[in-house]
CSV table of C-alpha atoms in Angstrom, one decimal:
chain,number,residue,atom,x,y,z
J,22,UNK,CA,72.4,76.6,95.5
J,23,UNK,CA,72.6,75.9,99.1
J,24,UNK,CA,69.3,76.2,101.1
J,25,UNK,CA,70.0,78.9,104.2
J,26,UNK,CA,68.4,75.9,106.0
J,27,UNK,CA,70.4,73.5,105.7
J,28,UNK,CA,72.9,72.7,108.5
J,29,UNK,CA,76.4,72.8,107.7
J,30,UNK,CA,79.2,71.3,109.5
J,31,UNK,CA,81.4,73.6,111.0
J,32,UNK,CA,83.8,73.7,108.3
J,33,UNK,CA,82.2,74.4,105.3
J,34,UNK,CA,80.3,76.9,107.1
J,35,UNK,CA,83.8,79.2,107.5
J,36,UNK,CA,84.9,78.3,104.1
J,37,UNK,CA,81.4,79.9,102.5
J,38,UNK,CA,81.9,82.9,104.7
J,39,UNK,CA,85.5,82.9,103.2
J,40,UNK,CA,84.3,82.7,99.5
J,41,UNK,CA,81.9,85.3,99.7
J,42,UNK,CA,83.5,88.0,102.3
J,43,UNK,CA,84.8,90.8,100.5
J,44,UNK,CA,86.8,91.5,103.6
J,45,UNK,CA,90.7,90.0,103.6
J,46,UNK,CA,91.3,87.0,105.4
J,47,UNK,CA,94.9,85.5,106.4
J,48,UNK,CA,94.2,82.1,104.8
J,49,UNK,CA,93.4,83.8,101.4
J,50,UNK,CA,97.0,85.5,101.3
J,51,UNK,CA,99.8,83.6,99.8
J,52,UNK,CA,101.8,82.0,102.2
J,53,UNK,CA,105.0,84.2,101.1
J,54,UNK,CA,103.9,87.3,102.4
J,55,UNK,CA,104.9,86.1,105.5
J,56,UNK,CA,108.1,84.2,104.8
J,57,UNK,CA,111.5,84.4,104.7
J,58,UNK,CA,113.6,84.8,102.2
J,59,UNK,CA,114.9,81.1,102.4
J,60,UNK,CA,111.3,79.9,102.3
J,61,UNK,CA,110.7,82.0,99.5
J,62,UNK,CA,113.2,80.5,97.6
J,63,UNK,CA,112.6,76.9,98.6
J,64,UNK,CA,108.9,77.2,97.2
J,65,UNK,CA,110.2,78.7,93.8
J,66,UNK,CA,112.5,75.7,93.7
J,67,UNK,CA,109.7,72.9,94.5
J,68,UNK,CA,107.8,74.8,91.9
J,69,UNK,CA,109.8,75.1,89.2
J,70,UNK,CA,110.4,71.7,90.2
J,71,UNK,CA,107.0,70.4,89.9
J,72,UNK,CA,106.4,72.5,86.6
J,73,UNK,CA,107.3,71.7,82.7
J,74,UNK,CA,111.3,71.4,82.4
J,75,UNK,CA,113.6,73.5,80.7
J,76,UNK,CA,114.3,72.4,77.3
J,77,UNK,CA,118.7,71.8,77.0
J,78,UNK,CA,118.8,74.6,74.4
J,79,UNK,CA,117.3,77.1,76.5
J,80,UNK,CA,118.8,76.1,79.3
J,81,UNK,CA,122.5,76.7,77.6
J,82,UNK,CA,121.2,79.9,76.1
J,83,UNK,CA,120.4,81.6,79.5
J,84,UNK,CA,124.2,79.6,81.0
J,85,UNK,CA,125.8,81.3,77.9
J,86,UNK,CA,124.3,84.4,78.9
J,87,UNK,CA,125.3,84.4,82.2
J,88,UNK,CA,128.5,83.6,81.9
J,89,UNK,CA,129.2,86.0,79.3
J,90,UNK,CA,127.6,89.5,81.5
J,91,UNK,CA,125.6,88.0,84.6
J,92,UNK,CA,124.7,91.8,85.2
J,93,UNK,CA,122.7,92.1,81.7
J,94,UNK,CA,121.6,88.3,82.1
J,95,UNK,CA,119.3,89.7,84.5
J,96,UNK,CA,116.9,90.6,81.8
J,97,UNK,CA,116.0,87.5,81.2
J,98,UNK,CA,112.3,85.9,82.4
J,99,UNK,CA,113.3,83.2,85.0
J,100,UNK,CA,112.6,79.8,83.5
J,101,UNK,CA,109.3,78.8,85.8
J,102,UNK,CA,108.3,82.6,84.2
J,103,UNK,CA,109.4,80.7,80.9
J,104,UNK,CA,107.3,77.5,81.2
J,105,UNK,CA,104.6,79.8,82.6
J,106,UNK,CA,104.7,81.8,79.2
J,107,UNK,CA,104.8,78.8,76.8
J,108,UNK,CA,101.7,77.2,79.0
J,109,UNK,CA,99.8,81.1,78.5
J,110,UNK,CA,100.3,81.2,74.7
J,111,UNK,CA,99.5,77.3,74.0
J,112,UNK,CA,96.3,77.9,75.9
J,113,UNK,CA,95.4,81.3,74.0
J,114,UNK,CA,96.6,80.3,70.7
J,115,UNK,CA,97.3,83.5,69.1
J,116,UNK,CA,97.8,83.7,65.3
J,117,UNK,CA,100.1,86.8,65.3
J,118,UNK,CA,102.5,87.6,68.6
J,119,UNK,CA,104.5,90.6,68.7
J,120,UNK,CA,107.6,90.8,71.4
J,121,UNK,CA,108.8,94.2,72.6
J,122,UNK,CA,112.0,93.7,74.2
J,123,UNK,CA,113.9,90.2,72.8
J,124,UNK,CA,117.5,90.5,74.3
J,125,UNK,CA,119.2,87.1,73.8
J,126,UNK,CA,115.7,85.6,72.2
J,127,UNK,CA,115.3,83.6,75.4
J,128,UNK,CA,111.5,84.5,76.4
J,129,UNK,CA,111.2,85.0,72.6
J,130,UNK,CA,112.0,81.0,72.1
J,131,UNK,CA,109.1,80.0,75.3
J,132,UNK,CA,106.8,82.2,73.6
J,133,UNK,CA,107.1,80.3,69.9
J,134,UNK,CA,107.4,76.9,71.8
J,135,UNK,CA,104.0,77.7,73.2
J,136,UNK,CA,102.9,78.5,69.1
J,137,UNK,CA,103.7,75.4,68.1
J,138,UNK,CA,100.2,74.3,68.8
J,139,UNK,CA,99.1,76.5,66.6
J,140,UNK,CA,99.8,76.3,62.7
J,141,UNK,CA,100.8,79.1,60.7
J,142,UNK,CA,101.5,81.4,63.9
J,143,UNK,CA,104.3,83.9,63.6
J,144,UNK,CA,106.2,85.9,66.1
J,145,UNK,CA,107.8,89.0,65.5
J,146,UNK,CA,110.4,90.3,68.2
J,147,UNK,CA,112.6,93.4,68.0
J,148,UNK,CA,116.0,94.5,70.2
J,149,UNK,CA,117.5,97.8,69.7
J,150,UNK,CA,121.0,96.7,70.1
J,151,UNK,CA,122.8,95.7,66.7
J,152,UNK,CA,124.6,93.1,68.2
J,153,UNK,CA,122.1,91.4,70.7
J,154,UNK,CA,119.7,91.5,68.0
J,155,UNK,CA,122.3,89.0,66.0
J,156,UNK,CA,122.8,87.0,69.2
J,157,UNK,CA,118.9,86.5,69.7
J,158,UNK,CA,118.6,85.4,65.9
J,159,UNK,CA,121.2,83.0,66.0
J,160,UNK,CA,119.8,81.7,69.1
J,161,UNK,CA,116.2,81.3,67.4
J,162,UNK,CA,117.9,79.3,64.5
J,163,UNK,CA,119.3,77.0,67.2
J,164,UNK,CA,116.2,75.9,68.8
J,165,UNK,CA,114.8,75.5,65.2
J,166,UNK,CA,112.3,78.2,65.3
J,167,UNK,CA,113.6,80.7,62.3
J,168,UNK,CA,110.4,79.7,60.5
J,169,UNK,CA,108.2,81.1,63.5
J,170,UNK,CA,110.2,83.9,64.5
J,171,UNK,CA,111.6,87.2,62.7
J,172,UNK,CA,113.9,89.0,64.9
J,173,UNK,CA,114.2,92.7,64.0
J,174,UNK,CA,117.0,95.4,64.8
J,175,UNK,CA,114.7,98.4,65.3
J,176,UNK,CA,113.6,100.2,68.4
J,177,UNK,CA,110.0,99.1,70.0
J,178,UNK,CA,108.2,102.4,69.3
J,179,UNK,CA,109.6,103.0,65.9
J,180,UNK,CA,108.3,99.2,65.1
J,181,UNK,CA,104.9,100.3,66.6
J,182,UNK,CA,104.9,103.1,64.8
J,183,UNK,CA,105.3,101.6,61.7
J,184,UNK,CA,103.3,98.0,61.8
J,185,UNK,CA,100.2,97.7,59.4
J,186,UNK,CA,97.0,98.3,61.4
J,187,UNK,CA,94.8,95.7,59.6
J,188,UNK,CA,97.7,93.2,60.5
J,189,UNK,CA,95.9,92.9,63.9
J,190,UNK,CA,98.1,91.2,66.9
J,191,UNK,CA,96.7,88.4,69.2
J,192,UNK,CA,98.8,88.6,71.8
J,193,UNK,CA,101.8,91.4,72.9
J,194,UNK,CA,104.8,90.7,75.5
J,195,UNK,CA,105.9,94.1,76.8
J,196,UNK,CA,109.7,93.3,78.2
J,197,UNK,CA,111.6,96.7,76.6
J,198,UNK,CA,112.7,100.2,77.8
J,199,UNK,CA,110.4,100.5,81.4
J,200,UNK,CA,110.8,104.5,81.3
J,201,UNK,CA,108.3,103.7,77.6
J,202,UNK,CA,106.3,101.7,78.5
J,203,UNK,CA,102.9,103.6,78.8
J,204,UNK,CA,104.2,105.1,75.4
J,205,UNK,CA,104.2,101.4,73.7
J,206,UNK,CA,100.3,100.8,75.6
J,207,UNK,CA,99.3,103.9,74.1
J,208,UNK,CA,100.4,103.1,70.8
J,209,UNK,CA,99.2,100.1,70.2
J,210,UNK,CA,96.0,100.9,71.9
J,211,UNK,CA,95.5,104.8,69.8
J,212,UNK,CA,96.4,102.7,66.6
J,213,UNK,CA,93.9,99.9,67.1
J,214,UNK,CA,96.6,96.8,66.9
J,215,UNK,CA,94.8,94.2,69.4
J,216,UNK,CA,92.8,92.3,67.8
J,217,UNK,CA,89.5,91.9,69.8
J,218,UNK,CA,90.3,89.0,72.0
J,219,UNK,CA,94.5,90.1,72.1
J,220,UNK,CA,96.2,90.5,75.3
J,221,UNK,CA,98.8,92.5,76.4
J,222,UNK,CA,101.0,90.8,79.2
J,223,UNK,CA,103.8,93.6,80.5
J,224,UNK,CA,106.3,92.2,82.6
J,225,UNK,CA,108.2,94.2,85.4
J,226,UNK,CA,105.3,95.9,86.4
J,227,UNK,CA,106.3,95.3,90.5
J,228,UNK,CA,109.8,96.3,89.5
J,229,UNK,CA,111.7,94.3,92.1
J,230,UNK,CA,109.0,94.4,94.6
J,231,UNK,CA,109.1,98.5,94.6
J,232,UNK,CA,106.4,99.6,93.0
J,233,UNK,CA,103.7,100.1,95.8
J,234,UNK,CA,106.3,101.1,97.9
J,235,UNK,CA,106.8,103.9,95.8
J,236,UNK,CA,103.8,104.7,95.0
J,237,UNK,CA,102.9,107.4,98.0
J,238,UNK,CA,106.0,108.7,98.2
J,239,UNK,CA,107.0,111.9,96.3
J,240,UNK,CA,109.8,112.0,93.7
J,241,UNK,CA,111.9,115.1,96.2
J,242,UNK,CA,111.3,112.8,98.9
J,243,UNK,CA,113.5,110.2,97.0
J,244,UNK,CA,115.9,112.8,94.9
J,245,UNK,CA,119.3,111.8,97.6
J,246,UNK,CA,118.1,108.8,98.9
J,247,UNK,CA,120.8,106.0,98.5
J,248,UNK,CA,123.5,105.3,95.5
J,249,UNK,CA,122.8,106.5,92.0
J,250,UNK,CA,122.1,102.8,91.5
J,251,UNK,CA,119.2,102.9,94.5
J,252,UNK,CA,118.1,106.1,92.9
J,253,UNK,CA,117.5,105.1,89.6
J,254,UNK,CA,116.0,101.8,90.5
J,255,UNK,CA,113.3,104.2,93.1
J,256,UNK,CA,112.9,106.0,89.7
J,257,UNK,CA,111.9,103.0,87.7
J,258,UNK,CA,109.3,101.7,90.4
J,259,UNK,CA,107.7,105.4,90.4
J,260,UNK,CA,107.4,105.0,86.6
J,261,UNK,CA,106.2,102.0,86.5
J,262,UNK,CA,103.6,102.8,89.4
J,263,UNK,CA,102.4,105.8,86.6
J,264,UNK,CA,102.0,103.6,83.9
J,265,UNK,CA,99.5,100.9,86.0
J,266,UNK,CA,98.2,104.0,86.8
J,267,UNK,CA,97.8,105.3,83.5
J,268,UNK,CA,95.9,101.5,82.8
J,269,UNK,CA,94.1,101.4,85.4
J,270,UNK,CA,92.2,104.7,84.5
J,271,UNK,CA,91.9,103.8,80.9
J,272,UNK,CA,88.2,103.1,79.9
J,273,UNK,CA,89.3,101.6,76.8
J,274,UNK,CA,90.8,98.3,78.3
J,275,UNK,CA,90.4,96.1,81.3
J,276,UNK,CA,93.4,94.8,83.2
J,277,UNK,CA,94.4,92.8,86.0
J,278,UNK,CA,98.0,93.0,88.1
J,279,UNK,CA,99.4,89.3,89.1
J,280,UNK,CA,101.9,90.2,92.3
J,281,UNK,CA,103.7,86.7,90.4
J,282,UNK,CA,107.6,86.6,89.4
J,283,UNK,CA,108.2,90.6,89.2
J,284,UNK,CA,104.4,91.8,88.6
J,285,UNK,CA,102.5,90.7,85.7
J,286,UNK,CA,99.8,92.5,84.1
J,287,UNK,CA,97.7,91.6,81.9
J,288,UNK,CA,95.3,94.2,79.5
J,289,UNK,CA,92.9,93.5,76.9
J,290,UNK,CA,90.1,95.8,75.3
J,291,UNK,CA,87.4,96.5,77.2
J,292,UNK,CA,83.8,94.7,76.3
């Protein structure tokens, strides 16, 4: 520890006050909040540029996507979200990972790249839609991860709902039906599924940088503002502003919201 009596040079003195100041300070901020949307997108690029690659067969799995709806192909994670994925799970090494929300199987094939660290790791991942849910398994069996990953045609809350409580999960990616998601939280938090150290990462949770917008403003206030699109888009954000809400009050867990791609947060149990 530093001696109050020591002299410091005129620089480390402001970065101490910096550390330790609870009080916000410009050169703490990201540099984004200020930016333009060109600049925005230039650092994204020398990021994902400076990050792990984009392996050739999920890089033709999200093309294939795009070209064939570039509307839906929206659902997918970016790939620097990807790469950020794999690098999370190779790092926790979870033994049992459960996916709410595959689509295609594109996050679901960064998740099980980052399990191959860890031997005898599964993956389970579900998708509502009969013939997504095909598309994402065929998908899994071309990157070569079939023995990893079991890709089921059921609903997220029915699968909830059903899976065995002493099979205890390590680590849960939330990426399904927004308008449920503090319905899939409580569920797997009332049934006791995390195992002690699992995480919960739930994606969206910014909503296309709406979220705290919404969040003071009542739902009249917002009933004929816009298109039906804008509408149900505002409608989404105010839901998804109640459900960090909803985690944020919860005694149970402890949680922390990353303002990173389109709002991370991350939830385990409470010590």
């Amino acid at each position: 520890m530093l001696s109050r009596h020591v002299l410091l040079p005129p620089r480390l003195l402001i970065a101490r006050r910096l550390i330790h100041s609870s009080r916000p300070h410009p050169t703490l901020r990201s540099f984004l909040d200020n930016s333009d949307e060109a600049s925005q997108h230039s650092a994204y690029q020398y990021a994902h540029s400076y990050s792990q690659s984009e392996p050739p067969v999920l890089a033709s799995i999200r093309e294939a996507a795009v070209a064939r709806d570039p509307t839906e192909a929206q659902k997918m994670i970016s790939p620097l979200q990807g790469a950020f994925m794999r690098h999370f799970v190779s790092i926790q090494r979870p033994k049992s990972v459960l996916e709410l929300g595959s689509y295609i199987g594109y996050s679901t094939i960064w998740l099980a790249q980052g399990l191959q660290a860890t031997p005898g790791s599964t993956l389970c991942t579900c998708e509502s839609d009969q013939t997504i849910a095909h598309i994402a398994e065929e998908n899994v069996k071309l990157a070569g991860l079939a023995d990893t990953v079991r890709v089921v045609n059921v609903p997220a809350d029915l699968l909830l709902g059903e899976w065995d409580p002493n099979h205890k999960l390590d680590l849960v990616f939330i990426d399904a039906n927004k308008s449920a998601y503090k319905r899939y939280y409580s569920m797997i938090i009332n049934r006791d599924l995390l195992s002690e150290n699992g995480q919960i990462i739930v994606d969206n949770v910014l909503f296309h940088g709406q979220v705290h917008t919404q969040a003071t403003i009542s739902n009249a206030s917002n009933d004929d503002d816009g298109t039906k699109a804008v509408r149900k888009a505002k409608g989404i954000a105010r839901k998804m502003h109640s459900f960090n809400e909803f985690v944020a009050k919860d005694p149970r867990t402890t949680q922390v919201l990353l303002p990173i791609f389109d709002g991370l947060l991350l939830i385990q149990k409470a010590k």
